[in-house]
Each structure stands twice: as C-alpha cells, then as structure tokens.
Short mmCIF file of N, CA and C in Angstrom, two decimals:
data_model
loop_
_atom_site.label_atom_id
_atom_site.label_comp_id
_atom_site.label_asym_id
_atom_site.label_seq_id
_atom_site.Cartn_x
_atom_site.Cartn_y
_atom_site.Cartn_z
N MET A 803 -79.79 49.92 43.43
CA MET A 803 -78.88 48.80 43.38
C MET A 803 -79.25 47.85 42.25
N LYS A 804 -80.56 47.62 42.06
CA LYS A 804 -81.00 46.75 40.97
C LYS A 804 -80.62 47.36 39.62
N PHE A 805 -80.75 48.68 39.53
CA PHE A 805 -80.40 49.36 38.28
C PHE A 805 -78.92 49.17 37.96
N LEU A 806 -78.04 49.30 38.95
CA LEU A 806 -76.61 49.11 38.76
C LEU A 806 -76.31 47.69 38.32
N PHE A 807 -76.93 46.72 38.95
CA PHE A 807 -76.74 45.31 38.58
C PHE A 807 -77.20 45.07 37.14
N PHE A 808 -78.36 45.60 36.78
CA PHE A 808 -78.89 45.44 35.44
C PHE A 808 -77.96 46.09 34.40
N THR A 809 -77.44 47.27 34.70
CA THR A 809 -76.52 47.97 33.81
C THR A 809 -75.23 47.17 33.61
N LEU A 810 -74.67 46.63 34.68
CA LEU A 810 -73.46 45.81 34.58
C LEU A 810 -73.71 44.54 33.78
N LEU A 811 -74.88 43.96 33.95
CA LEU A 811 -75.24 42.76 33.21
C LEU A 811 -75.30 43.04 31.71
N ILE A 812 -75.93 44.13 31.33
CA ILE A 812 -76.01 44.51 29.91
C ILE A 812 -74.62 44.83 29.35
N PHE A 813 -73.82 45.54 30.11
CA PHE A 813 -72.46 45.88 29.69
C PHE A 813 -71.64 44.62 29.46
N THR A 814 -71.72 43.66 30.36
CA THR A 814 -70.99 42.39 30.22
C THR A 814 -71.47 41.63 28.98
N PHE A 815 -72.77 41.62 28.73
CA PHE A 815 -73.32 40.95 27.56
C PHE A 815 -72.79 41.59 26.28
N CYS A 816 -72.74 42.92 26.24
CA CYS A 816 -72.23 43.63 25.06
C CYS A 816 -70.77 43.31 24.80
N LEU A 817 -69.97 43.26 25.85
CA LEU A 817 -68.56 42.90 25.70
C LEU A 817 -68.41 41.49 25.17
N ALA A 818 -69.21 40.57 25.66
CA ALA A 818 -69.16 39.19 25.20
C ALA A 818 -69.53 39.10 23.72
N GLN A 819 -70.52 39.87 23.27
CA GLN A 819 -70.93 39.88 21.87
C GLN A 819 -69.79 40.39 21.00
N THR A 820 -69.13 41.46 21.42
CA THR A 820 -68.01 42.02 20.67
C THR A 820 -66.89 41.00 20.57
N LYS A 821 -66.58 40.32 21.64
CA LYS A 821 -65.53 39.32 21.64
C LYS A 821 -65.87 38.19 20.67
N ARG A 822 -67.12 37.77 20.62
CA ARG A 822 -67.52 36.70 19.71
C ARG A 822 -67.31 37.12 18.26
N LYS A 823 -67.59 38.37 17.91
CA LYS A 823 -67.40 38.84 16.54
C LYS A 823 -65.93 38.77 16.15
N VAL A 824 -65.05 39.18 17.05
CA VAL A 824 -63.62 39.12 16.79
C VAL A 824 -63.18 37.68 16.62
N ASP A 825 -63.67 36.78 17.47
CA ASP A 825 -63.31 35.38 17.38
C ASP A 825 -63.75 34.77 16.06
N LYS A 826 -64.86 35.22 15.50
CA LYS A 826 -65.32 34.69 14.23
C LYS A 826 -64.41 35.12 13.09
N ARG A 827 -63.85 36.32 13.17
CA ARG A 827 -62.97 36.81 12.09
C ARG A 827 -61.64 36.08 12.06
N ILE A 828 -61.05 35.85 13.23
CA ILE A 828 -59.77 35.15 13.30
C ILE A 828 -59.84 34.16 14.46
N PRO A 829 -59.92 32.87 14.17
CA PRO A 829 -59.97 31.90 15.26
C PRO A 829 -58.67 31.92 16.06
N GLN A 830 -58.80 31.85 17.37
CA GLN A 830 -57.62 31.91 18.24
C GLN A 830 -56.73 30.69 18.08
N ASN A 831 -57.28 29.57 17.59
CA ASN A 831 -56.45 28.37 17.43
C ASN A 831 -55.67 28.39 16.12
N GLN A 832 -55.90 29.40 15.26
CA GLN A 832 -55.14 29.52 14.03
C GLN A 832 -53.74 30.02 14.39
N SER A 833 -52.73 29.28 13.99
CA SER A 833 -51.37 29.70 14.32
C SER A 833 -50.92 30.83 13.41
N GLU A 834 -50.03 31.66 13.93
CA GLU A 834 -49.49 32.75 13.12
C GLU A 834 -48.59 32.17 12.04
N LYS A 835 -48.56 32.86 10.91
CA LYS A 835 -47.64 32.45 9.85
C LYS A 835 -46.94 33.69 9.32
N THR A 836 -45.80 33.46 8.70
CA THR A 836 -45.00 34.55 8.15
C THR A 836 -45.05 34.46 6.63
N LEU A 837 -45.38 35.58 5.99
CA LEU A 837 -45.45 35.66 4.54
C LEU A 837 -44.49 36.72 4.04
N THR A 838 -43.89 36.46 2.89
CA THR A 838 -43.13 37.48 2.17
C THR A 838 -44.04 37.96 1.06
N LEU A 839 -44.40 39.24 1.10
CA LEU A 839 -45.38 39.78 0.17
C LEU A 839 -44.78 40.90 -0.69
N TYR A 840 -45.20 40.93 -1.94
CA TYR A 840 -44.76 41.91 -2.92
C TYR A 840 -45.91 42.84 -3.24
N TYR A 841 -45.61 44.12 -3.38
CA TYR A 841 -46.63 45.10 -3.76
C TYR A 841 -46.81 45.04 -5.27
N ASN A 842 -48.04 44.90 -5.72
CA ASN A 842 -48.39 44.88 -7.14
C ASN A 842 -49.13 46.17 -7.47
N VAL A 843 -48.69 46.87 -8.48
CA VAL A 843 -49.34 48.12 -8.85
C VAL A 843 -50.55 47.77 -9.71
N ILE A 844 -51.71 47.94 -9.13
CA ILE A 844 -52.98 47.67 -9.82
C ILE A 844 -53.78 48.96 -9.73
N SER A 845 -54.35 49.38 -10.84
CA SER A 845 -55.05 50.67 -10.85
C SER A 845 -56.46 50.56 -10.29
N CYS A 846 -56.55 50.16 -9.04
CA CYS A 846 -57.83 50.13 -8.32
C CYS A 846 -57.51 50.17 -6.83
N THR A 847 -58.54 50.29 -6.01
CA THR A 847 -58.33 50.27 -4.57
C THR A 847 -58.55 48.85 -4.03
N CYS A 848 -58.15 47.87 -4.81
CA CYS A 848 -58.33 46.47 -4.42
C CYS A 848 -57.08 45.96 -3.69
N ALA A 849 -57.14 44.70 -3.25
CA ALA A 849 -55.99 44.08 -2.58
C ALA A 849 -54.81 44.05 -3.55
N GLN A 850 -53.62 44.49 -3.09
CA GLN A 850 -52.49 44.62 -4.01
C GLN A 850 -51.22 43.94 -3.54
N TRP A 851 -51.28 43.12 -2.51
CA TRP A 851 -50.11 42.42 -2.01
C TRP A 851 -50.25 40.94 -2.34
N SER A 852 -49.17 40.32 -2.87
CA SER A 852 -49.20 38.90 -3.20
C SER A 852 -47.87 38.26 -2.82
N GLU A 853 -47.90 36.92 -2.70
CA GLU A 853 -46.69 36.18 -2.35
C GLU A 853 -45.78 35.98 -3.54
N ASP A 854 -46.31 36.06 -4.73
CA ASP A 854 -45.53 35.75 -5.93
C ASP A 854 -45.80 36.84 -6.96
N THR A 855 -44.75 37.29 -7.63
CA THR A 855 -44.95 38.33 -8.65
C THR A 855 -45.08 37.73 -10.04
N GLU A 856 -44.67 36.48 -10.23
CA GLU A 856 -44.66 35.88 -11.56
C GLU A 856 -45.93 35.10 -11.89
N LYS A 857 -46.52 34.48 -10.92
CA LYS A 857 -47.68 33.62 -11.14
C LYS A 857 -48.88 34.42 -11.63
N GLU A 858 -49.64 33.86 -12.60
CA GLU A 858 -50.79 34.58 -13.15
C GLU A 858 -51.97 34.62 -12.18
N ASN A 859 -52.34 33.50 -11.60
CA ASN A 859 -53.48 33.43 -10.68
C ASN A 859 -53.00 33.54 -9.24
N LYS A 860 -52.67 34.75 -8.84
CA LYS A 860 -52.13 34.99 -7.50
C LYS A 860 -53.25 35.20 -6.50
N ASP A 861 -52.94 34.94 -5.24
CA ASP A 861 -53.81 35.32 -4.15
C ASP A 861 -53.35 36.68 -3.68
N TYR A 862 -54.25 37.65 -3.72
CA TYR A 862 -53.94 39.01 -3.28
C TYR A 862 -54.47 39.22 -1.87
N TYR A 863 -53.77 40.09 -1.12
CA TYR A 863 -54.13 40.37 0.26
C TYR A 863 -54.25 41.87 0.49
N TYR A 864 -55.22 42.24 1.32
CA TYR A 864 -55.20 43.53 1.99
C TYR A 864 -54.41 43.30 3.26
N LEU A 865 -53.62 44.25 3.68
CA LEU A 865 -52.86 44.11 4.93
C LEU A 865 -53.43 45.04 5.98
N GLU A 866 -53.60 44.50 7.18
CA GLU A 866 -54.19 45.25 8.29
C GLU A 866 -53.30 45.10 9.52
N PRO A 867 -52.78 46.21 10.06
CA PRO A 867 -51.99 46.10 11.29
C PRO A 867 -52.88 45.69 12.46
N SER A 868 -52.34 44.87 13.35
CA SER A 868 -53.13 44.43 14.50
C SER A 868 -53.23 45.50 15.58
N ASN A 869 -52.35 46.51 15.51
CA ASN A 869 -52.45 47.64 16.45
C ASN A 869 -51.90 48.90 15.80
N ASP A 870 -52.15 50.03 16.41
CA ASP A 870 -51.76 51.32 15.83
C ASP A 870 -50.27 51.62 15.91
N ASN A 871 -49.51 50.82 16.65
CA ASN A 871 -48.07 51.05 16.78
C ASN A 871 -47.27 50.48 15.61
N LEU A 872 -47.91 49.65 14.79
CA LEU A 872 -47.22 49.03 13.66
C LEU A 872 -47.24 49.95 12.44
N MET A 873 -46.21 49.81 11.61
CA MET A 873 -46.10 50.57 10.38
C MET A 873 -47.28 50.24 9.46
N LYS A 874 -47.80 51.24 8.79
CA LYS A 874 -48.88 51.05 7.81
C LYS A 874 -48.23 50.76 6.46
N VAL A 875 -48.43 49.57 5.92
CA VAL A 875 -47.76 49.18 4.69
C VAL A 875 -48.21 49.98 3.47
N ASP A 876 -49.41 50.50 3.51
CA ASP A 876 -49.91 51.23 2.35
C ASP A 876 -49.18 52.55 2.13
N THR A 877 -48.34 52.96 3.06
CA THR A 877 -47.57 54.19 2.89
C THR A 877 -46.19 53.94 2.27
N LEU A 878 -45.84 52.67 2.02
CA LEU A 878 -44.49 52.36 1.55
C LEU A 878 -44.26 52.66 0.07
N PHE A 879 -45.24 52.40 -0.77
CA PHE A 879 -45.06 52.63 -2.20
C PHE A 879 -45.18 54.13 -2.49
N ASP A 880 -44.16 54.69 -3.12
CA ASP A 880 -44.13 56.14 -3.37
C ASP A 880 -44.76 56.52 -4.71
N GLY A 881 -45.35 55.57 -5.40
CA GLY A 881 -45.99 55.85 -6.68
C GLY A 881 -45.07 55.72 -7.86
N GLU A 882 -43.79 55.43 -7.60
CA GLU A 882 -42.83 55.39 -8.70
C GLU A 882 -41.89 54.20 -8.64
N HIS A 883 -41.34 53.88 -7.47
CA HIS A 883 -40.26 52.91 -7.38
C HIS A 883 -40.72 51.55 -6.86
N LEU A 884 -40.36 50.52 -7.61
CA LEU A 884 -40.62 49.14 -7.23
C LEU A 884 -39.31 48.39 -7.27
N PRO A 885 -39.16 47.30 -6.59
CA PRO A 885 -40.18 46.57 -5.84
C PRO A 885 -40.29 47.05 -4.39
N VAL A 886 -41.44 46.77 -3.80
CA VAL A 886 -41.65 46.94 -2.37
C VAL A 886 -41.96 45.54 -1.86
N VAL A 887 -41.11 45.05 -0.97
CA VAL A 887 -41.25 43.69 -0.45
C VAL A 887 -41.23 43.75 1.07
N VAL A 888 -42.21 43.11 1.70
CA VAL A 888 -42.28 43.08 3.16
C VAL A 888 -42.43 41.65 3.65
N GLU A 889 -42.01 41.44 4.87
CA GLU A 889 -42.23 40.17 5.55
C GLU A 889 -43.18 40.47 6.71
N VAL A 890 -44.33 39.81 6.72
CA VAL A 890 -45.32 40.05 7.75
C VAL A 890 -45.65 38.75 8.46
N THR A 891 -45.88 38.85 9.76
CA THR A 891 -46.28 37.71 10.57
C THR A 891 -47.64 38.03 11.15
N GLY A 892 -48.56 37.08 11.04
CA GLY A 892 -49.90 37.30 11.56
C GLY A 892 -50.84 36.18 11.18
N ARG A 893 -52.11 36.53 11.00
CA ARG A 893 -53.15 35.55 10.69
C ARG A 893 -54.06 36.08 9.58
N VAL A 894 -54.59 35.16 8.80
CA VAL A 894 -55.55 35.50 7.75
C VAL A 894 -56.93 35.58 8.38
N VAL A 895 -57.67 36.63 8.06
CA VAL A 895 -59.05 36.77 8.51
C VAL A 895 -59.88 35.76 7.72
N LEU A 896 -60.79 35.07 8.40
CA LEU A 896 -61.55 33.99 7.78
C LEU A 896 -62.40 34.40 6.59
N THR A 897 -63.13 35.47 6.73
CA THR A 897 -64.03 35.88 5.65
C THR A 897 -63.40 37.00 4.84
N LYS A 898 -63.66 37.00 3.54
CA LYS A 898 -63.14 38.06 2.69
C LYS A 898 -63.79 39.38 3.09
N GLY A 899 -63.05 40.43 2.98
CA GLY A 899 -63.56 41.74 3.38
C GLY A 899 -62.54 42.82 3.10
N TYR A 900 -62.50 43.80 3.98
CA TYR A 900 -61.60 44.94 3.87
C TYR A 900 -60.91 45.14 5.21
N PRO A 901 -59.70 45.71 5.21
CA PRO A 901 -59.06 46.02 6.49
C PRO A 901 -59.82 47.10 7.24
N LYS A 902 -59.65 47.13 8.54
CA LYS A 902 -60.31 48.16 9.36
C LYS A 902 -59.90 49.54 8.88
N GLY A 903 -60.87 50.43 8.79
CA GLY A 903 -60.60 51.80 8.39
C GLY A 903 -60.49 52.01 6.89
N PHE A 904 -60.57 50.95 6.10
CA PHE A 904 -60.44 51.04 4.65
C PHE A 904 -61.76 51.52 4.04
N LYS A 905 -61.68 52.49 3.16
CA LYS A 905 -62.86 53.02 2.48
C LYS A 905 -62.82 52.57 1.02
N PRO A 906 -63.49 51.46 0.69
CA PRO A 906 -63.43 50.98 -0.69
C PRO A 906 -64.18 51.90 -1.64
N THR A 907 -63.63 52.02 -2.83
CA THR A 907 -64.32 52.77 -3.87
C THR A 907 -65.19 51.81 -4.66
N LYS A 908 -66.01 52.35 -5.51
CA LYS A 908 -66.89 51.51 -6.32
C LYS A 908 -66.03 50.55 -7.16
N GLY A 909 -66.37 49.29 -7.12
CA GLY A 909 -65.64 48.29 -7.89
C GLY A 909 -64.54 47.58 -7.12
N ALA A 910 -64.25 48.01 -5.90
CA ALA A 910 -63.22 47.33 -5.10
C ALA A 910 -63.86 46.13 -4.41
N ASP A 911 -63.51 44.95 -4.87
CA ASP A 911 -64.09 43.73 -4.32
C ASP A 911 -63.49 43.39 -2.96
N PRO A 912 -64.29 42.78 -2.09
CA PRO A 912 -63.73 42.28 -0.83
C PRO A 912 -62.64 41.25 -1.16
N GLY A 913 -61.63 41.19 -0.32
CA GLY A 913 -60.53 40.26 -0.58
C GLY A 913 -60.01 39.64 0.70
N ASN A 914 -58.94 38.85 0.54
CA ASN A 914 -58.28 38.25 1.69
C ASN A 914 -57.65 39.35 2.53
N VAL A 915 -57.85 39.29 3.82
CA VAL A 915 -57.25 40.26 4.74
C VAL A 915 -56.25 39.51 5.62
N PHE A 916 -55.02 40.00 5.66
CA PHE A 916 -53.99 39.43 6.52
C PHE A 916 -53.72 40.45 7.63
N ARG A 917 -54.04 40.08 8.86
CA ARG A 917 -53.80 40.98 10.01
C ARG A 917 -52.43 40.65 10.59
N TYR A 918 -51.50 41.60 10.45
CA TYR A 918 -50.13 41.32 10.88
C TYR A 918 -49.83 41.88 12.27
N THR A 919 -48.98 41.11 12.98
CA THR A 919 -48.52 41.50 14.32
C THR A 919 -47.07 41.96 14.28
N LYS A 920 -46.36 41.59 13.21
CA LYS A 920 -44.97 42.00 13.01
C LYS A 920 -44.79 42.32 11.54
N ILE A 921 -43.92 43.30 11.27
CA ILE A 921 -43.63 43.66 9.88
C ILE A 921 -42.17 44.05 9.76
N ARG A 922 -41.59 43.65 8.63
CA ARG A 922 -40.20 44.01 8.34
C ARG A 922 -40.12 44.33 6.85
N VAL A 923 -39.58 45.48 6.51
CA VAL A 923 -39.40 45.86 5.11
C VAL A 923 -38.14 45.17 4.61
N LEU A 924 -38.30 44.35 3.56
CA LEU A 924 -37.16 43.64 2.99
C LEU A 924 -36.52 44.41 1.85
N GLN A 925 -37.34 45.07 1.03
CA GLN A 925 -36.81 45.82 -0.09
C GLN A 925 -37.75 46.95 -0.43
N MET A 926 -37.14 48.12 -0.65
CA MET A 926 -37.93 49.28 -1.02
C MET A 926 -37.01 50.23 -1.78
N GLU A 927 -37.28 50.42 -3.06
CA GLU A 927 -36.45 51.28 -3.90
C GLU A 927 -36.95 52.71 -3.83
N ARG A 928 -36.08 53.64 -3.53
CA ARG A 928 -36.44 55.06 -3.51
C ARG A 928 -35.42 55.89 -4.29
N ARG A 929 -34.62 55.22 -5.11
CA ARG A 929 -33.59 55.93 -5.88
C ARG A 929 -34.17 56.51 -7.14
N LYS A 930 -33.71 57.66 -7.50
CA LYS A 930 -34.10 58.29 -8.78
C LYS A 930 -33.29 57.65 -9.89
N ALA A 931 -33.95 57.35 -10.99
CA ALA A 931 -33.25 56.77 -12.13
C ALA A 931 -32.31 57.81 -12.73
N ALA A 932 -31.15 57.37 -13.17
CA ALA A 932 -30.18 58.28 -13.76
C ALA A 932 -30.72 58.79 -15.10
N ILE A 933 -30.61 60.09 -15.34
CA ILE A 933 -31.08 60.70 -16.58
C ILE A 933 -30.00 60.51 -17.64
N LYS A 934 -30.40 59.95 -18.76
CA LYS A 934 -29.43 59.69 -19.84
C LYS A 934 -29.57 60.70 -20.93
#
C-alpha cells in the first residue's frame, strides 16, 4: 500500500512539472489574437510567415498547430505559386524556439512561434501560368 501511495505521489509530481513547463511557454492569461500571415519564400528552414510582405524589418513566425486535428500550414506552399495567406488565431509562445516536431537544419535560428487554435486559408494560388 505504501508503494502504491509513493508511486501515485511521484506520478502527480511529474504531471505538475509538465504542466508548469507548458505554462511557462504560453501564459494562460495571454489572450488569443488573430493574425493575417503571408508565406515568404526564404531559402532556409527558418521562420517564413510574416504579417507584412512589404516591410523590410518584419517579424517572422514559425506556426505550430495546437492539436493534430488542425491543418498543417507548412503543406500549403507548393513550391511554385504565391501568395499563400492564412488567418490564424492563437497565442505567441514566450520564448523564441521551434514548433513541436520541427527538425531545424544547421543555421536555422530559433524564432517566434505562434501556436494556433484556428486557421483559415485566405488565399492560395495553384493555377498554372499560361504558356505564351
């Protein structure tokens, strides 16, 4: 019986530690915000989504779905057709880093991560250009 109690106590402590780590990444009191983001073609595995396409000093974001049921935005760009524009609702992760499951290559700097709970594709071109 003591062993069972001790095991439950350790299990509860581990869950509490995990919860604290999540709370540090995104504070629960941070309200959700909605951003319209444009895909920027940059030849690296760095953050490639920004709110503005014209501004020189843009803030770039990595996008991370909050659950597996949401569309993965990194699959939208087909390598040829732009623009790709999405509207995402969620929260910015406090510390710069990488989205979950992201495997950075050498030279990919940690960046702003936006964890989205909703996503809507606003514009995505998939038309072939007419051959002249």
